[in-house]
Coordinates of C-alpha atoms in Angstrom, one line a residue:
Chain X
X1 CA 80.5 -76.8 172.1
X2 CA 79.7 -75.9 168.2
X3 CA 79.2 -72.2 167.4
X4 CA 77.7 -70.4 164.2
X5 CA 78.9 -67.4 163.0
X6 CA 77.4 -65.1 159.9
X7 CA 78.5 -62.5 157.5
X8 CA 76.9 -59.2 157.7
X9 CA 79.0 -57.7 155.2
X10 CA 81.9 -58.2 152.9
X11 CA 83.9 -55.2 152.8
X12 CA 86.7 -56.0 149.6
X13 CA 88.0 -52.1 149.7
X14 CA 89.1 -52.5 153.3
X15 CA 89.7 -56.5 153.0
X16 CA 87.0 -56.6 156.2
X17 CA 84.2 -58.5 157.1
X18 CA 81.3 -58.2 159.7
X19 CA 80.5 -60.8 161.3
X20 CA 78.3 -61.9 164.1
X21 CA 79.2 -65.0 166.2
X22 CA 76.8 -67.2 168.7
X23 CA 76.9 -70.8 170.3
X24 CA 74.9 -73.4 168.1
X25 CA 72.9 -74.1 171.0
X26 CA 72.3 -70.1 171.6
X27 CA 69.3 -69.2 173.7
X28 CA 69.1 -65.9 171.0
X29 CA 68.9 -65.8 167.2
X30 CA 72.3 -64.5 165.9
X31 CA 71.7 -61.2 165.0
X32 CA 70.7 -60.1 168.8
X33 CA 74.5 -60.7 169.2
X34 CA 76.8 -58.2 168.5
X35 CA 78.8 -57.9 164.9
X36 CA 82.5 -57.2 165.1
X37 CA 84.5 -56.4 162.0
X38 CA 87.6 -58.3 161.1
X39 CA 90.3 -58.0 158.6
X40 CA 89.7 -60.9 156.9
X41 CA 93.9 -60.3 155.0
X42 CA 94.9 -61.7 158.4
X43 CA 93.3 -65.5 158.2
X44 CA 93.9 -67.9 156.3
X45 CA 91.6 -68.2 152.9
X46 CA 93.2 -70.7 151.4
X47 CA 90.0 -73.0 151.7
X48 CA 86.7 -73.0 153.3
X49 CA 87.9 -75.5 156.4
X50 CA 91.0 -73.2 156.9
X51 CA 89.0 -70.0 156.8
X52 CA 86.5 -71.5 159.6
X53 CA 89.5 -72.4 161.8
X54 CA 91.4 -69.2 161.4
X55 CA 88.3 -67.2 161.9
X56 CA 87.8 -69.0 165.2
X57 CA 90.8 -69.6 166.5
X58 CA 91.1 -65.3 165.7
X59 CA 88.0 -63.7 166.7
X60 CA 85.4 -66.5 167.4
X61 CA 86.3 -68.5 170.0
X62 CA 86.9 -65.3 172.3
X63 CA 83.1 -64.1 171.1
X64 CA 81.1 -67.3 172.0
X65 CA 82.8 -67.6 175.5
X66 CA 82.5 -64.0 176.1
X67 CA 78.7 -64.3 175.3
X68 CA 78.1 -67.2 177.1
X69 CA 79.5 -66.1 180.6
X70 CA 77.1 -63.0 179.9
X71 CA 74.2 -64.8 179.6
X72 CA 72.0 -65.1 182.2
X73 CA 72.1 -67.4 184.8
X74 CA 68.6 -69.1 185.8
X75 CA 69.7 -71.9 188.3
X76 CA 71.6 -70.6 191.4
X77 CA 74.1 -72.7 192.2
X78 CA 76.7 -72.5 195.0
X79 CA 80.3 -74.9 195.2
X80 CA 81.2 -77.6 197.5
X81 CA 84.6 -78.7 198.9
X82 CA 86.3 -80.4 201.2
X83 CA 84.9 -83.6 203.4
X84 CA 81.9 -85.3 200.7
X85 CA 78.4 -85.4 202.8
X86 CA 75.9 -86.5 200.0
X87 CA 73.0 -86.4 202.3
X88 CA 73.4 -83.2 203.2
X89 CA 73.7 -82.3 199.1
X90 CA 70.0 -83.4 198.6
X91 CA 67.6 -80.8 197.1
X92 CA 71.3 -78.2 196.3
X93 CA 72.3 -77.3 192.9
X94 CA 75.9 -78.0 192.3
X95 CA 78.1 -75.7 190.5
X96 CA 80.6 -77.7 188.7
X97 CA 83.0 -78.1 185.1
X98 CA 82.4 -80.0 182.1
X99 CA 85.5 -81.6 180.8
X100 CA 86.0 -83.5 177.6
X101 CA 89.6 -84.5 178.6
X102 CA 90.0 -87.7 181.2
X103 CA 92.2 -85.8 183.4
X104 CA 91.5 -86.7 187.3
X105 CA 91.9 -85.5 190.6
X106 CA 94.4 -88.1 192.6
X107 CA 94.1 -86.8 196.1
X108 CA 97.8 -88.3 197.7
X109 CA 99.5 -88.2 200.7
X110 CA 102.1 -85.6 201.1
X111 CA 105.9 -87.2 200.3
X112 CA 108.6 -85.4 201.7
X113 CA 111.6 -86.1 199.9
Chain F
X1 CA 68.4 -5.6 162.1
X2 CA 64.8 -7.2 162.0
X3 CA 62.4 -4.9 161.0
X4 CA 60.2 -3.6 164.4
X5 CA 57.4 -4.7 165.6
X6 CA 54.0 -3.5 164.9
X7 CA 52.7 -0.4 166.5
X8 CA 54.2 2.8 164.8
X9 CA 54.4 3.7 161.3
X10 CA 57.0 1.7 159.0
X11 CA 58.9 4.0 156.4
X12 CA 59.7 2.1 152.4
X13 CA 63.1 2.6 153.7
X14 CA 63.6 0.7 156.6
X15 CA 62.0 -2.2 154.4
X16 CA 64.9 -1.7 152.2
X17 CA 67.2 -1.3 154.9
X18 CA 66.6 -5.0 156.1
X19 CA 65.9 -6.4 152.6
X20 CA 67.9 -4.5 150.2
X21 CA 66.3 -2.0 147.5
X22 CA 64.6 -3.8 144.7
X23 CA 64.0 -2.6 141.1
X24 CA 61.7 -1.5 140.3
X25 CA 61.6 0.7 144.0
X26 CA 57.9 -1.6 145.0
X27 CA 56.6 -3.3 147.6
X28 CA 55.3 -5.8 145.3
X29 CA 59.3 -6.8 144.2
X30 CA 59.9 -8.0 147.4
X31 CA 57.1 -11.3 146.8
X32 CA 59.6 -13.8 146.6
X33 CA 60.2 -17.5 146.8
X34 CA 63.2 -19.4 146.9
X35 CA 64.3 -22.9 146.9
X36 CA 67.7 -23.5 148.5
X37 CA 68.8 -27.4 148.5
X38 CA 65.4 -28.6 148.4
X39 CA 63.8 -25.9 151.4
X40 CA 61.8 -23.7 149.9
X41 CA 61.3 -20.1 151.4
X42 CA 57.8 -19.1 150.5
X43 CA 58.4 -15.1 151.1
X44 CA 61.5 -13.9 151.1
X45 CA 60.8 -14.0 155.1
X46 CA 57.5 -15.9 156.5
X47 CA 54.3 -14.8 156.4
X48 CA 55.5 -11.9 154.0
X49 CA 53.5 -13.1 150.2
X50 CA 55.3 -15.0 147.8
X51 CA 52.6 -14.9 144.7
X52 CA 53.4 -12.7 142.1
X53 CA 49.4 -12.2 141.8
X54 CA 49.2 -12.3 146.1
X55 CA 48.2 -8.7 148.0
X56 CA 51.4 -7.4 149.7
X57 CA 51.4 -4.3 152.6
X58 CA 53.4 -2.7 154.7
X59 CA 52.0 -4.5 157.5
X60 CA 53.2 -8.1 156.4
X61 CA 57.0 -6.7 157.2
X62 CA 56.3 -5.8 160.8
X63 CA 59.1 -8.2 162.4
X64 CA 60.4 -10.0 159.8
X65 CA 63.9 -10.5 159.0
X66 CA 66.4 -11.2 155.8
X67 CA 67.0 -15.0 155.5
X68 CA 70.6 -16.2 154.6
X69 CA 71.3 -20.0 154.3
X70 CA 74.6 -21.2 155.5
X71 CA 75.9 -24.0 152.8
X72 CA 77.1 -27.3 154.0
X73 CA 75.5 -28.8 151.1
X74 CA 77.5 -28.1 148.1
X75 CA 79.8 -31.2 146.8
X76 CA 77.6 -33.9 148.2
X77 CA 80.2 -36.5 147.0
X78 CA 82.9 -35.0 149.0
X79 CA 82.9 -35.2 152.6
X80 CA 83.9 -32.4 155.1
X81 CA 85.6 -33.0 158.5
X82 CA 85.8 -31.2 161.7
X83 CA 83.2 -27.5 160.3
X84 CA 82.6 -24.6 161.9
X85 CA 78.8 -23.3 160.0
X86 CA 80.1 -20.0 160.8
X87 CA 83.5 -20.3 159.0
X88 CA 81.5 -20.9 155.5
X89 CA 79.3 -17.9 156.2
X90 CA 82.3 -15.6 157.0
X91 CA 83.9 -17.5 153.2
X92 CA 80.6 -16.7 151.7
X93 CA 79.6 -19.8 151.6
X94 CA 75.7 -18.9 151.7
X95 CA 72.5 -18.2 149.4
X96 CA 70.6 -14.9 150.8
X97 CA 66.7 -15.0 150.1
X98 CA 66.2 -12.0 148.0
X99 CA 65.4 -11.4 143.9
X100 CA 68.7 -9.6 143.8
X101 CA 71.8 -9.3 145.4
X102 CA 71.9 -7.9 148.9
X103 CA 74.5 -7.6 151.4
X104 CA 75.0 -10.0 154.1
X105 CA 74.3 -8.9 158.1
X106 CA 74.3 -11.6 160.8
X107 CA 72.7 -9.1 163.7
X108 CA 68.9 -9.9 163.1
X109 CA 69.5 -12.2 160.1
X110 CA 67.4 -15.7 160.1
X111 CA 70.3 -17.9 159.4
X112 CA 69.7 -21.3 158.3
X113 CA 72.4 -24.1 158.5
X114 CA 71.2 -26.4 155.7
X115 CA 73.9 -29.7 156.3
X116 CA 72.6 -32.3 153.9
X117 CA 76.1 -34.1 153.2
X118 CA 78.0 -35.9 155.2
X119 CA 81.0 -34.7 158.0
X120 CA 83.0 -36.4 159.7
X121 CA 85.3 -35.5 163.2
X122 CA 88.6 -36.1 164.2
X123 CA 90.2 -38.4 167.1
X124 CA 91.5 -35.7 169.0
X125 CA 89.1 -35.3 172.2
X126 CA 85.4 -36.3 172.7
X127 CA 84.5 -32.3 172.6
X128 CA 85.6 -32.2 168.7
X129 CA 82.4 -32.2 166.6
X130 CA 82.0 -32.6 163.0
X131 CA 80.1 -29.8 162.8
X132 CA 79.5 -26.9 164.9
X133 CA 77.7 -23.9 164.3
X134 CA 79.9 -21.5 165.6
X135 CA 79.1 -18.2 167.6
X136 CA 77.0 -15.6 166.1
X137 CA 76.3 -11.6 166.3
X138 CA 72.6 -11.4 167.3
X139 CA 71.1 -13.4 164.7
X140 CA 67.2 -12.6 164.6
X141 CA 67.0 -17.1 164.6
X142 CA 69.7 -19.6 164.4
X143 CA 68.3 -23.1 162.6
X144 CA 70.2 -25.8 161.9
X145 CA 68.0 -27.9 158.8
X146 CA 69.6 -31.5 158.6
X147 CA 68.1 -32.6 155.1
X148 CA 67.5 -36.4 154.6
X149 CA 70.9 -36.8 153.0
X150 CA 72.7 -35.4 156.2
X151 CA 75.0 -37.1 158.4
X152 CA 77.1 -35.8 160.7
X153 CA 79.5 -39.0 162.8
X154 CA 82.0 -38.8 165.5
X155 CA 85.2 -40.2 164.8
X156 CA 85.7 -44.1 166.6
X157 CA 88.6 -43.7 168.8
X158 CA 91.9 -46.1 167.9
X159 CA 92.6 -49.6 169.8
X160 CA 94.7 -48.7 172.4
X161 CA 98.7 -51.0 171.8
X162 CA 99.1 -54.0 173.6
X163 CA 101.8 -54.2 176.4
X164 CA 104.9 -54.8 175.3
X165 CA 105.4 -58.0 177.8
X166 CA 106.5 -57.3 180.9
X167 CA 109.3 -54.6 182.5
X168 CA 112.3 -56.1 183.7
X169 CA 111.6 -55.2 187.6
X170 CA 108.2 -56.8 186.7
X171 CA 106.1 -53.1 186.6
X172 CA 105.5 -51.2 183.7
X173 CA 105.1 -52.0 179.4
X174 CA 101.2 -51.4 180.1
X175 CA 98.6 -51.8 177.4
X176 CA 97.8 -48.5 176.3
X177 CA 93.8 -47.2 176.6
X178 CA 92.1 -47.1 173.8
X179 CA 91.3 -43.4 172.1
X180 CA 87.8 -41.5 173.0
X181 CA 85.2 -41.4 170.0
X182 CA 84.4 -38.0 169.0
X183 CA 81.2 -36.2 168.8
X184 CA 78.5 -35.3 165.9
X185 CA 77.0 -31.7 166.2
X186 CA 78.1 -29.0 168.4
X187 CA 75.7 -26.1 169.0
X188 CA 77.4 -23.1 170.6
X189 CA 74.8 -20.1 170.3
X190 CA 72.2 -20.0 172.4
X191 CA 68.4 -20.7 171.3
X192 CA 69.7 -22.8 168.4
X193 CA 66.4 -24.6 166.9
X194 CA 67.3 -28.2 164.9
X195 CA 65.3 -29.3 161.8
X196 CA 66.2 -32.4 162.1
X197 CA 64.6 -34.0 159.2
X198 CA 63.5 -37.9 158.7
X199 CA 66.8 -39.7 157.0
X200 CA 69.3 -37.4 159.0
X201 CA 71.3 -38.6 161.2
X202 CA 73.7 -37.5 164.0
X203 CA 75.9 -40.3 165.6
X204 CA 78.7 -40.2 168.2
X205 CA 82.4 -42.0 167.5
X206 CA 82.5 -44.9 170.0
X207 CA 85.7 -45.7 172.0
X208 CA 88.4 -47.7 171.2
X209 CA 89.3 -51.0 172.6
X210 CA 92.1 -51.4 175.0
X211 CA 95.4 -52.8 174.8
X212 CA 95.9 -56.2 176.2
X213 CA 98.4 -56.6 179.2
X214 CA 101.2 -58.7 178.9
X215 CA 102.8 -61.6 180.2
X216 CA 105.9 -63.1 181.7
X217 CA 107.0 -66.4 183.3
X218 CA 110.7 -66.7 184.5
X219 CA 110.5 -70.1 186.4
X220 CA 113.1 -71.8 184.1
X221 CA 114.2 -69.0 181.2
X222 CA 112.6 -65.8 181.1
X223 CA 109.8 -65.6 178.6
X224 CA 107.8 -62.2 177.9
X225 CA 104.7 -61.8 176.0
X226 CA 102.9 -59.3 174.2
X227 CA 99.7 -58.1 174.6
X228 CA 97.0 -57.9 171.6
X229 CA 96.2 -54.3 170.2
X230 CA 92.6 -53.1 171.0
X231 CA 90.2 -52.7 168.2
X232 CA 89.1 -49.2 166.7
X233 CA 85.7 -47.7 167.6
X234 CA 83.4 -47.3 165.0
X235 CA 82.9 -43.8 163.4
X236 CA 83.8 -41.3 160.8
X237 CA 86.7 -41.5 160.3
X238 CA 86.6 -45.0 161.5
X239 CA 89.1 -46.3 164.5
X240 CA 92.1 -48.1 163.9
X241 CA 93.4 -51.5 165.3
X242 CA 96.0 -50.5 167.9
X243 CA 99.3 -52.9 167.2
X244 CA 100.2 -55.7 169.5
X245 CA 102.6 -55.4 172.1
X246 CA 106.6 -56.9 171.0
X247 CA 108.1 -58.2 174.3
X248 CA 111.6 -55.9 174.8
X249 CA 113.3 -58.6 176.7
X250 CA 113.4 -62.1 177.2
X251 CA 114.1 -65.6 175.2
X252 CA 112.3 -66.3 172.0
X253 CA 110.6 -62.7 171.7
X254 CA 109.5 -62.5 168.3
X255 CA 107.2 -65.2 168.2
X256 CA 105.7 -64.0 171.3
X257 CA 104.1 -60.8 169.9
X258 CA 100.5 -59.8 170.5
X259 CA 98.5 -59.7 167.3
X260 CA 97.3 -55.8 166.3
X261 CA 93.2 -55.2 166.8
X262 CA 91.3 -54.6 163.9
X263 CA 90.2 -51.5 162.1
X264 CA 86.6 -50.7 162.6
X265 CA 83.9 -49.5 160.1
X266 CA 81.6 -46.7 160.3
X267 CA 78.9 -48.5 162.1
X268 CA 80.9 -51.9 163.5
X269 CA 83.5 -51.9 166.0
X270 CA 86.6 -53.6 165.3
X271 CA 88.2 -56.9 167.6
X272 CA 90.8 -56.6 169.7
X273 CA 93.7 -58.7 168.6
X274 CA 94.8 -61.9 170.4
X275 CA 97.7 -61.7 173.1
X276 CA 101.1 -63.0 172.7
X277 CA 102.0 -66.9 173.2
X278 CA 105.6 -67.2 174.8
X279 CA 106.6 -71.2 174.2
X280 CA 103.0 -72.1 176.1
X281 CA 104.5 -70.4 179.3
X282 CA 104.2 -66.9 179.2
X283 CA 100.7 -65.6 177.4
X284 CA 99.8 -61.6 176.7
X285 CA 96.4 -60.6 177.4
X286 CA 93.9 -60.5 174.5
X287 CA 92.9 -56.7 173.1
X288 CA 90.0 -54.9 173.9
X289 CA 86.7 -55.0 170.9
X290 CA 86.3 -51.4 169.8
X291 CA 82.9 -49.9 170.7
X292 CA 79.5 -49.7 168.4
X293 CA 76.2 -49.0 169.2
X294 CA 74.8 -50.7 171.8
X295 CA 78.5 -51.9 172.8
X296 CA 80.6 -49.6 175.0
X297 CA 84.5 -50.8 174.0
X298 CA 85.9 -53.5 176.2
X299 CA 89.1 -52.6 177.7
X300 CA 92.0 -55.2 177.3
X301 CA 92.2 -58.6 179.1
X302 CA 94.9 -59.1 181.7
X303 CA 97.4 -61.9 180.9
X304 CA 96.2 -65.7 181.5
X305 CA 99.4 -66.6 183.0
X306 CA 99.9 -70.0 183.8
X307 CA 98.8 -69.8 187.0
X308 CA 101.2 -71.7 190.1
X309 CA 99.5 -71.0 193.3
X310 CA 101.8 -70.2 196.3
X311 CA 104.9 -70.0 194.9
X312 CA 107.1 -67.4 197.0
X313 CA 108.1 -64.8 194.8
X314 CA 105.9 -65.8 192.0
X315 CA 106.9 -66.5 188.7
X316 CA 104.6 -65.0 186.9
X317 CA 103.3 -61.9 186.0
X318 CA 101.1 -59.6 184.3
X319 CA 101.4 -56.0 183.0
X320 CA 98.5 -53.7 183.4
X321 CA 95.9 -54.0 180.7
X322 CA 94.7 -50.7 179.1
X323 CA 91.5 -49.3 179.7
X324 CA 88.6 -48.8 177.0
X325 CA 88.0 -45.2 175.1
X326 CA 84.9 -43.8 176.1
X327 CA 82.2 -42.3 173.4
X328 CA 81.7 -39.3 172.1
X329 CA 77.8 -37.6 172.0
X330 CA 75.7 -37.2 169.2
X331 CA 75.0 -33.5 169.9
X332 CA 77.0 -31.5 172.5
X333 CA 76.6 -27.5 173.5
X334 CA 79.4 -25.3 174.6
X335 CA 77.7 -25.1 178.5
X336 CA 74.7 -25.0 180.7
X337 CA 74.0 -21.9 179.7
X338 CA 73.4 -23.0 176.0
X339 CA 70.1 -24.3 175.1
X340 CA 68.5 -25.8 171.7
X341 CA 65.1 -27.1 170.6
X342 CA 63.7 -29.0 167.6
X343 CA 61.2 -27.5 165.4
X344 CA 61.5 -30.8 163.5
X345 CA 62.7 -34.3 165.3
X346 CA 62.6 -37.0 162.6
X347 CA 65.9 -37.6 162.6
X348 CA 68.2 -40.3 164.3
X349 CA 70.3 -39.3 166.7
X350 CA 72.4 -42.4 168.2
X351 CA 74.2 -41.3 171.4
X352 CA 74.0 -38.8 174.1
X353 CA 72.1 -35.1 173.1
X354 CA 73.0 -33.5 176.1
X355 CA 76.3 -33.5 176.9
X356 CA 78.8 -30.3 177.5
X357 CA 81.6 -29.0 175.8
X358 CA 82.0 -28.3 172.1
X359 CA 85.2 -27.3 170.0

């Protein structure tokens, strides 16, 4: 996921900024989403790239997850587990994760050592 | 005393008894017009003539009353905190419509709060106000005039602290709530009319973030974590970041801190800081985002502990995150007994105009 963010205000006196945060792919312009204010003394500014990452990685991240499970749903979905039936899953939508990583489930036996 | 009503005679004295004796002794000294921080007074009460060349009688005094103006104007460049209107007025702190100087009365007085600065409240409950009007003596009219220069803000309530980890019996170290935002005006005499002129504006302190809970794992060594600090509400003054929580036992302690929440400004609420991070074991709960407008304050995350399902006791554990600070209003009165109206409603009010209990 890529998010945006932009600077409201630059606050020098106070070493703050305001800043409002939203996924790239937002269903909203930016500025319906809430600003925050963040003392900027506590990232790191020694360069562009490490002031993106520090902002994230401080504030950001937490703000483009927090508006994205707020957003509304359209699609109601429900979860399946247990013994797979695809016929009976035609014409149901599916509630499920995307994951980058290639971790799997191994479904094993039990060993009793 | 306002002068009666018409019906019976009025005497030249009882003129000068309301509006003080003029020289030369003449009805026509008391036309008079006055301008006091931009409102003028045409007539040194209305509907009483103002021309020097304008017809003046007995008959325009019927019911009138002296005007005295209450100044919380003065100093524009230096703010006042936490006023009570009627304080100034007992310090003198007023301009009296009249071509000379008279003495001041409050029973049957038209007293005029002109605010067209800015004030600010305190952090100490959601009933503090940065300005109040006080209670008066059977003031002929109470106005409050908010000129376009007037602002009169709530304080933001403080990020509550993060949990400091987790207690050794695994209870207790809790993120603290975050602090209440204070309130704007507070009108506390009944019958109170607001001029609340375009450019003014009356705004509540929002709440404070709450602390973040904190964590701890103990299935090899026992490792704590601190919860973030909650952000400050936005207001005037503004609310501060609450500091993260610092784990009091466990391994490698120091490192595992919660980061503090950030300060708010007047209008932006500040974010709660991140929680602790104990060896990627034991986590503390992120802080609570102060409150703004259109934002209630968020209270403070639980800890995302690393999660091992039926394990009998469990090793892992959270603290109790704080709760969020509620907001203040933008105008409160002392009770339900108390009512106010606008002659004038220009102004922007952000926050609740109803709400009960002023001090």
């Amino acid at each position: 996921m890529k998010a945006i963010f932009k600077i409201e205000e630059y606050l020098p006196k106070t070493t703050q900024i305001v800043v409002r945060f939203a996924r790239l792919h937002a269903p909203e312009p930016i500025e319906k989403y809430h600003a925050v204010a963040v003392d900027y003394s506590r990232l790191d500014c020694y360069d562009s790239e490490s002031f993106v990452k520090s902002l994230m990685r401080e504030v950001g991240n937490y703000q483009v997850k927090k508006y994205e499970d707020k957003e509304s749903i359209i699609n109601e979905s429900e979860t399946i587990s247990g013994k797979l039936d695809l016929s009976s899953l035609v014409g149901r939508t599916i509630e499920c994760k995307v994951e980058n990583d290639r971790k799997e489930i191994l479904k094993m036996r039990r060993v009793e050592l | 005393m306002t002068i009666k009503a018409a019906g019976n005679p009025l005497e030249f004295s009882e003129i000068e008894a309301e509006f003080g004796a003029q020289s030369p002794r003449s009805l026509g000294a008391y036309r008079h017009s006055q301008t006091v921080n931009g409102l003028t007074f045409n007539g040194i009460d209305t509907g009483i003539p103002s021309g020097s060349n304008d017809e003046i009688k007995f008959s325009d005094f019927y019911g009138k009353s002296l005007n005295i103006v209450v100044d919380c104007f003065s100093n524009p460049s230096t703010d006042e905190f936490r006023v009570n209107a009627k304080s100034k007025y007992i310090n003198n702190d007023i301009v009296i419509i009249n071509p000379t100087t008279v003495s001041k009365k409050q029973n049957g007085a038209k007293i005029t709060i002109r605010v067209n600065k800015k004030f600010g409240s305190n952090k100490n409950s959601v009933n503090h106000c940065a300005l109040r009007t006080g209670t008066w003596s059977n003031p002929a009219a109470l106005i409050v005039d908010l000129g376009s220069n007037a602002k009169v803000y709530g304080a933001g309530g403080n990020g509550g602290e993060g949990a400091d980890g987790v207690g050794a019996n695994n209870v207790g170290e809790n993120g603290d709530k975050g602090g209440d935002g204070s309130s704007g005006l507070g009108i506390q005499h009944q019958g109170t009319v607001i001029n609340f002129r375009s450019g003014a504006i009356i705004r509540r302190g929002y709440g404070g973030g709450g602390g973040g809970g904190g964590g701890r794992e103990t299935s090899k060594v026992d490792r704590r974590a601190g919860g973030g600090g909650g952000g400050g509400g936005a207001g005037f003054p503004i609310g501060l970041g609450g500091v993260g929580g610092k784990p009091q036992g466990g391994t490698n302690k120091e490192a595992a801190k919660g980061s503090g929440g950030s300060n708010a400004t007047e209008t932006t609420g500040g974010t709660g800081g991140n929680g602790g991070d104990n060896q990627d074991q034991a986590f503390g709960g992120k802080g609570g985002d102060g409150g703004q407008n259109g934002k209630l304050a968020e209270p403070g995350d639980n800890s995302s502990i690393e999660n091992q399902t039926n394990k009998e006791p469990p090793d892992n554990y959270s603290s109790v995150a704080g709760a969020r600070g509620i907001n203040g209003a933008a105008i409160r009165k002392t009770s339900n007994s108390i009512s106010f109206s606008f002659g004038i409603n220009n102004g922007t009010a952000e926050g609740s105009t109803t709400a009960i209990g002023v001090a």
